[in-house]
Coordinates of C-alpha atoms in Angstrom, one line a residue:
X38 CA 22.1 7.7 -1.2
X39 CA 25.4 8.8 -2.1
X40 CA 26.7 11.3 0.7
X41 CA 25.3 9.8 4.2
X42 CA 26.4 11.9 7.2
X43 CA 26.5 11.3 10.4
X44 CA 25.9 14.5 12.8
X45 CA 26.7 14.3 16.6
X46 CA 25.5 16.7 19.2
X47 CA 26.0 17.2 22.9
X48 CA 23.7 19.5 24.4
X49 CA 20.2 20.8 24.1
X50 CA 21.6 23.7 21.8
X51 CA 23.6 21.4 19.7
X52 CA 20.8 18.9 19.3
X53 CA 18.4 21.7 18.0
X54 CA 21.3 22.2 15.3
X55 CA 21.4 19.1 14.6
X56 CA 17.5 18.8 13.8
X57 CA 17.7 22.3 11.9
X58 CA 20.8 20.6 9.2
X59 CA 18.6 17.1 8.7
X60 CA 15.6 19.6 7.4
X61 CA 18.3 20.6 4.6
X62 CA 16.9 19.8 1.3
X63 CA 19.6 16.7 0.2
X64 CA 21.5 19.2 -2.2
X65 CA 24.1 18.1 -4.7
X66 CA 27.5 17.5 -3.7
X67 CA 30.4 16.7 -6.0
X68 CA 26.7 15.5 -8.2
X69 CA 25.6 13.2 -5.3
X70 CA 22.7 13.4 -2.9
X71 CA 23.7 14.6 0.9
X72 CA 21.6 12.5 3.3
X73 CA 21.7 13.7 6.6
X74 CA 21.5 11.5 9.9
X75 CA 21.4 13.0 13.6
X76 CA 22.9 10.3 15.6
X77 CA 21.2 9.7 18.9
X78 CA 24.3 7.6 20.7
X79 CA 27.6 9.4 20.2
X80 CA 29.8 6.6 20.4
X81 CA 32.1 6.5 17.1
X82 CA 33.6 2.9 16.4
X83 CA 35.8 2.4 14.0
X84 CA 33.4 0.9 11.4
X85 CA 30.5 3.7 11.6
X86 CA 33.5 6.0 11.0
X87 CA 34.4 4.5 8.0
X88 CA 30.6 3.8 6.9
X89 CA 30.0 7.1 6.6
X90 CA 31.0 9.2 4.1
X91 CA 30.8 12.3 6.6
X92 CA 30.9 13.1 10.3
X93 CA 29.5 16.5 11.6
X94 CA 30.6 17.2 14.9
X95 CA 28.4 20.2 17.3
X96 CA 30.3 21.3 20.0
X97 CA 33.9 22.0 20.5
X98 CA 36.7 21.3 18.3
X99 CA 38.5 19.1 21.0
X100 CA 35.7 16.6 21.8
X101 CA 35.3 15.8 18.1
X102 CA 39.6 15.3 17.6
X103 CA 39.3 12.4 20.7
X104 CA 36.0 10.9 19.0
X105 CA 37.9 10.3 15.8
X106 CA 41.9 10.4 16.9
X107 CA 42.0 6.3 17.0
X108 CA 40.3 5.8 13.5
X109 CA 42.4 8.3 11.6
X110 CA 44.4 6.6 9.3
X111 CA 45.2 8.1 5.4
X112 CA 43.4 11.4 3.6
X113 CA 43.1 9.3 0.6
X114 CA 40.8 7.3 2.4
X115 CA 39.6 8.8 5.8
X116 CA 36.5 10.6 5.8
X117 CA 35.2 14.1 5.8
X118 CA 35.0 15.6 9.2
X119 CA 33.2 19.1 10.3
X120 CA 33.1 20.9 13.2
X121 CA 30.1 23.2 14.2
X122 CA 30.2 25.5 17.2
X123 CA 26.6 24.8 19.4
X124 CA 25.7 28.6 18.0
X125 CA 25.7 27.5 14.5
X126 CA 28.0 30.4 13.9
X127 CA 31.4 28.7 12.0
X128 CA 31.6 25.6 10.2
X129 CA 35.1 24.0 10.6
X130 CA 36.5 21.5 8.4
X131 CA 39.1 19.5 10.2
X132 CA 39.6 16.4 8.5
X133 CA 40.0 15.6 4.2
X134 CA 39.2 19.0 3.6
X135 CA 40.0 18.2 -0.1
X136 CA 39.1 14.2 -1.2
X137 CA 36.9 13.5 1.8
X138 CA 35.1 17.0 0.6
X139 CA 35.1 18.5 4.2
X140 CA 35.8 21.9 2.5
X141 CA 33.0 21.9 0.4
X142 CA 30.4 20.3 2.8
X143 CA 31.6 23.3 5.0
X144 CA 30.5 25.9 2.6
X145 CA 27.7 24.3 1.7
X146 CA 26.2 23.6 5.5
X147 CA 27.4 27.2 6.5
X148 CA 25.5 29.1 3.5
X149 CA 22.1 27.0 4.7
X150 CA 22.5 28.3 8.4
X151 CA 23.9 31.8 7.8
X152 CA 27.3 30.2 9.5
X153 CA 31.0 31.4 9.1
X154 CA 33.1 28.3 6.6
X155 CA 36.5 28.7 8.2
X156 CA 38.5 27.5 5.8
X157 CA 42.7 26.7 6.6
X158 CA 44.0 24.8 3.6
X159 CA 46.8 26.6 2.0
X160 CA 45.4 26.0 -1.4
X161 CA 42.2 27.3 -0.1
X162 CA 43.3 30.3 1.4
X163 CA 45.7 30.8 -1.4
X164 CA 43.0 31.0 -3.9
X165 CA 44.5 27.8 -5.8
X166 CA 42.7 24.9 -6.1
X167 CA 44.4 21.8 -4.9
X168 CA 45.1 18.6 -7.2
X169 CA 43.4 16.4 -4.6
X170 CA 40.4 18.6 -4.8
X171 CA 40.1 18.7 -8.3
X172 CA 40.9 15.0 -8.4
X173 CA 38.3 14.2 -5.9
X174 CA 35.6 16.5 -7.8
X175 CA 36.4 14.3 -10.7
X176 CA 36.1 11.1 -8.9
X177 CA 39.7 10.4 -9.9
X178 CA 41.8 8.9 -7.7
X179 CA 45.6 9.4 -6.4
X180 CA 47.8 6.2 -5.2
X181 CA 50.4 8.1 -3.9
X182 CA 50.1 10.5 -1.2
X183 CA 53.2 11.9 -1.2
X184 CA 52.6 13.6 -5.0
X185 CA 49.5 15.3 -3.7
X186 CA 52.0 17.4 -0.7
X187 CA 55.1 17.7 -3.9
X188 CA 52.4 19.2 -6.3
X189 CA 50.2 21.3 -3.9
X190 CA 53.6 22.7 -2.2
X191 CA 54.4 23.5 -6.4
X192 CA 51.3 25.6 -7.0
X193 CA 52.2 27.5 -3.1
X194 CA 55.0 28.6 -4.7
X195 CA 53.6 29.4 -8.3
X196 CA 55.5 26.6 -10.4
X197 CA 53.2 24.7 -13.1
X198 CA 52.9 21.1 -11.9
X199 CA 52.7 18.5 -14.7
X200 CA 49.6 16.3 -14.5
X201 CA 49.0 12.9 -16.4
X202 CA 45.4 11.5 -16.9
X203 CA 44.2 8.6 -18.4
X204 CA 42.6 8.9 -22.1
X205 CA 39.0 8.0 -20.7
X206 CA 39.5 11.8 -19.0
X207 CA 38.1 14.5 -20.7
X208 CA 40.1 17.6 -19.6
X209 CA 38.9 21.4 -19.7
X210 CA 42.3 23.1 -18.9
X211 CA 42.0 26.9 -18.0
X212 CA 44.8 27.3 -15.6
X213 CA 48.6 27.6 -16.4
X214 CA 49.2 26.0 -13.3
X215 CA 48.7 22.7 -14.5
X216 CA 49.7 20.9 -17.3
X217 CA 47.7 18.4 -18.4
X218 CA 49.0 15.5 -20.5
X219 CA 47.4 12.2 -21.8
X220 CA 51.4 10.7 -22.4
X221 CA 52.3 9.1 -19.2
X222 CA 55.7 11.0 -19.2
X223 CA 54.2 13.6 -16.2
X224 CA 56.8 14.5 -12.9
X225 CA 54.4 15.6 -10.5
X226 CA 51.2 13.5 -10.2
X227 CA 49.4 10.5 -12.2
X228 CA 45.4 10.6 -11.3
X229 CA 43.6 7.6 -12.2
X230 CA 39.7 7.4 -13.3
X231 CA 37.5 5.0 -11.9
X232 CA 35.9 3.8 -14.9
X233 CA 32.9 1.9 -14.4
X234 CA 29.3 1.8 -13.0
X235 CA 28.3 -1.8 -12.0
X236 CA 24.3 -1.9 -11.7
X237 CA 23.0 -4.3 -10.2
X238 CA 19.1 -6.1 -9.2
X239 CA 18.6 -9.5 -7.6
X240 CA 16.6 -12.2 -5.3
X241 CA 16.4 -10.5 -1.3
X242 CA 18.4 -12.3 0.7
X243 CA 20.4 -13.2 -1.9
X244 CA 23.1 -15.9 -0.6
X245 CA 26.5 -13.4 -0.3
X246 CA 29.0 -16.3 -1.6
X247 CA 26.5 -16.9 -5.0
X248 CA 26.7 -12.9 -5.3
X249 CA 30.4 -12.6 -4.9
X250 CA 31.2 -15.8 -7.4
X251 CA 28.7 -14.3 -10.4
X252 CA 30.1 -10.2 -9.5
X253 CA 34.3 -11.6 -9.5
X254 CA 33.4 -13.9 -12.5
X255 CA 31.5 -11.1 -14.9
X256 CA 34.9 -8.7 -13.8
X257 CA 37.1 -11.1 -14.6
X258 CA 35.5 -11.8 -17.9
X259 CA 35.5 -8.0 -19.2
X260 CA 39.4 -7.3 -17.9
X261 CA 38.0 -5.1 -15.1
X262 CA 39.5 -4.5 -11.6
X263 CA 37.6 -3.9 -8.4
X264 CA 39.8 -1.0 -8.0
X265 CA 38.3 0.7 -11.2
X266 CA 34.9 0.5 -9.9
X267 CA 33.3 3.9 -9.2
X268 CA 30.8 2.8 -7.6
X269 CA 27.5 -0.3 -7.5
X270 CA 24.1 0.7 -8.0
X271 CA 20.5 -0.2 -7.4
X272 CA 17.0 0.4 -6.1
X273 CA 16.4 2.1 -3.0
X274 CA 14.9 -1.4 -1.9
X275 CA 17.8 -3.0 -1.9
X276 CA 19.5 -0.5 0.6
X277 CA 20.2 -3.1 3.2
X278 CA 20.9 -5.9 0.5
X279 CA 23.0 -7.7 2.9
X280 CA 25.2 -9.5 0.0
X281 CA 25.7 -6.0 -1.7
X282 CA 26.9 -4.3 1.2
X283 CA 29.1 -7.2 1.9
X284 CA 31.0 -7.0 -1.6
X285 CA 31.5 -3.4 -1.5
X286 CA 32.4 -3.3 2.3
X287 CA 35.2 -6.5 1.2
X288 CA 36.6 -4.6 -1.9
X289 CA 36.1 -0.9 -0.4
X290 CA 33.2 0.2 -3.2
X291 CA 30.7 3.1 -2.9
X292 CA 27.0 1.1 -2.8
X293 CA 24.6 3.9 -3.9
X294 CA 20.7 3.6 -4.0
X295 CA 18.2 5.3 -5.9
X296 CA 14.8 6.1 -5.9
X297 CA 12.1 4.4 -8.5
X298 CA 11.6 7.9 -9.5
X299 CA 15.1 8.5 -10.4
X300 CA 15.6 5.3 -11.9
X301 CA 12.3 6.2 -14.0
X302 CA 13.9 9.4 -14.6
X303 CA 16.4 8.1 -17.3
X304 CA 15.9 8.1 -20.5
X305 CA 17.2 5.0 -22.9
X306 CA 16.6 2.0 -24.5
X307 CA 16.6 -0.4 -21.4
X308 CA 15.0 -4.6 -21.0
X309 CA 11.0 -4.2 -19.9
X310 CA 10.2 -7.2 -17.4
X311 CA 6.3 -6.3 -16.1
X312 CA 8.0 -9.2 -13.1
X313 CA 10.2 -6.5 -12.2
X314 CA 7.8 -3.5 -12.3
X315 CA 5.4 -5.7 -10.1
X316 CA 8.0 -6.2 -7.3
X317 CA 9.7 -2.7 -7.6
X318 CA 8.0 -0.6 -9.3
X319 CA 9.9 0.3 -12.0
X320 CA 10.1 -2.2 -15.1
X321 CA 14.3 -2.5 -15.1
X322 CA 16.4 -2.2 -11.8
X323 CA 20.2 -2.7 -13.0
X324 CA 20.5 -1.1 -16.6
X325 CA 18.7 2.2 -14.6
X326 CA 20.8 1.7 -12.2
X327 CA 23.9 1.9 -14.1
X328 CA 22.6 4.3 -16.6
X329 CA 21.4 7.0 -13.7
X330 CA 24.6 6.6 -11.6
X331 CA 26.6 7.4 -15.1
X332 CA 25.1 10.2 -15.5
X333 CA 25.8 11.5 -12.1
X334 CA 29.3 11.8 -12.4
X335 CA 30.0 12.0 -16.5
X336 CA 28.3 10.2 -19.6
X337 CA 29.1 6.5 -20.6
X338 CA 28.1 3.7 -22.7
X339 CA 27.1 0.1 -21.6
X340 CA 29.7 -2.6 -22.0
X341 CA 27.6 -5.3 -20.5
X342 CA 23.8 -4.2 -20.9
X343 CA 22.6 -7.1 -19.0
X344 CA 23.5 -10.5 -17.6
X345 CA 21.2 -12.3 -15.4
X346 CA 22.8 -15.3 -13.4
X347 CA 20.7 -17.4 -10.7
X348 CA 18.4 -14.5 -9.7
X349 CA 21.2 -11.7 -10.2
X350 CA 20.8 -9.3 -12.9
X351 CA 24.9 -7.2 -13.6
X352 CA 24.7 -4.0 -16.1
X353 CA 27.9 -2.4 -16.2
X354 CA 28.5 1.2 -17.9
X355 CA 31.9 2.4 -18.6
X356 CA 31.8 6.2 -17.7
X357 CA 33.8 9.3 -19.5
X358 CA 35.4 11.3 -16.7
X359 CA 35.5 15.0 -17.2
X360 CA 38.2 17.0 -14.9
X361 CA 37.6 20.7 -15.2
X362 CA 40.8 22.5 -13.7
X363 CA 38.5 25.2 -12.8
X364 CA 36.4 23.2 -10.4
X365 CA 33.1 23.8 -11.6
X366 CA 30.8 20.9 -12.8

């Protein structure tokens, strides 16, 4: 469910864009599903923008900068924006070209509509690739903003920047434009992994104080911050968990879904309950969970491979980040 986009369209032309991107296949992006949405109202609020990972805009460029102007707020954290003229002839990424991932959803919509990815990053036009990009590809993060301009502004001008990741980072270095160090002594830029998938299954309508008390207590009991979190997975069924999507919303954590047949899909040595299989389908909802979301974004080993806690089941895998300088999964 990773990748949801919204899509917004403002005339008959546009709206038969629109329709003609929802029938792509949900390809991978940055190893995530893209799920496509056209939007029937246009009216952007500040929560759907930030509820969406993605916002593609058809029609001109202006409309789209005074549906989003009020909401803008940080490109470490606003997201994706595109911009597609009502021809379906360029693809225009004007907002987190590089963590929100509008440069890559660019190139991806524009090769599935025969359209134009017009492309202004310096980096990008450069033929470098930006720390923030290859941060974000790694699903590493960046605290300070100002690092990501110093360092970017470095490789502009051909200077090797000097990177520190954490140990848990598994680093395949081709470029000499980048060192990359595991001592924390780096000048430029300190990226940070988010280490662990928290899987989760439990009761519907599960009360949202119970879930928070049993998901703060397990953290606090392995050591783990809320800010290391990669991301909280379940079923599909539990898309509009109302107590999930409440603790991610309060601590700003990706809530990804998958499919029984995913879940299925993994391979492992995971708790049976025929209970479980009856009600979803598939015989084990949070150590799947965990296990399939790990494997979407690097490989990982359970630290907690089950705890179940009035009718809320927590597996939590800690995942082995892998930052390729080249930028190729």
């Amino acid at each position: 469910m990773a990748y949801m986009v919204g899509i917004y369209s403002f005339s008959k032309k546009g709206k038969d864009l629109a329709e003609k991107i929802c029938k792509i296949n949900c390809d991978m992006f940055r190893c995530e599903k893209i799920i496509f949405e056209d939007i029937e109202n246009n009216c952007i609020t500040e929560d759907i923008f930030h509820q969406k990972n993605a916002h593609v805009f058809i029609g001109a460029t202006g409309i789209a900068v005074r549906k989003i102007a009020p909401f803008v707020n940080s490109k470490l954290t606003d997201p994706a924006v595109v911009v597609i003229d009502e021809n379906g002839d360029n693809v225009i990424p004007i907002l987190s070209g590089h963590i929100g991932g509008a440069n890559s959803l660019s190139r991806l919509i524009a090769e599935k509509i025969g359209a134009n990815a017009i492309i202004t990053t310096a980096t990008d036009v450069n033929g470098l690739e930006a720390i923030d990009y290859l941060a974000s590809e790694a699903r590493l993060t960046i605290s300070d903003k100002e690092s990501i301009q110093i360092a970017n502004a470095k490789l502009l001008n051909g200077e090797t920047i000097n990177v520190y990741v954490d140990d848990d980072v598994d680093v395949v270095n081709n470029s000499s434009h980048c060192n990359i160090s595991h001592k924390n002594d780096a000048d430029i830029i300190v990226l940070n992994p988010k280490k662990y998938i928290i899987g989760v299954g439990c009761r519907k309508a599960i009360d949202k104080a119970l879930f928070k008390t049993v998901l703060d207590t397990t953290l606090q009991e392995l050591n783990i911050s809320y800010k290391e979190i990669d991301r909280m997975a379940s079923i599909e069924l539990k898309a509009s968990e109302e107590a999930i999507i409440s603790y991610c919303k309060e601590y700003n954590v990706m809530f990804e879904t998958y499919s029984r047949e995913e879940l299925e899909s993994v391979i492992g040595d995971f708790d049976e309950s025929d209970f479980v299989k009856e009600i979803t389908g598939v015989s084990n909802v949070s150590q799947r969970a965990a296990a399939y979301g790990a494997n979407l974004c690097g490989s990982g080993e359970f630290i907690l491979k089950r705890k179940v806690e009035s009718g809320i089941t927590v597996s939590i895998v800690k995942v082995r980040k892998r930052l390729n300088i080249n930028g190729n999964p």
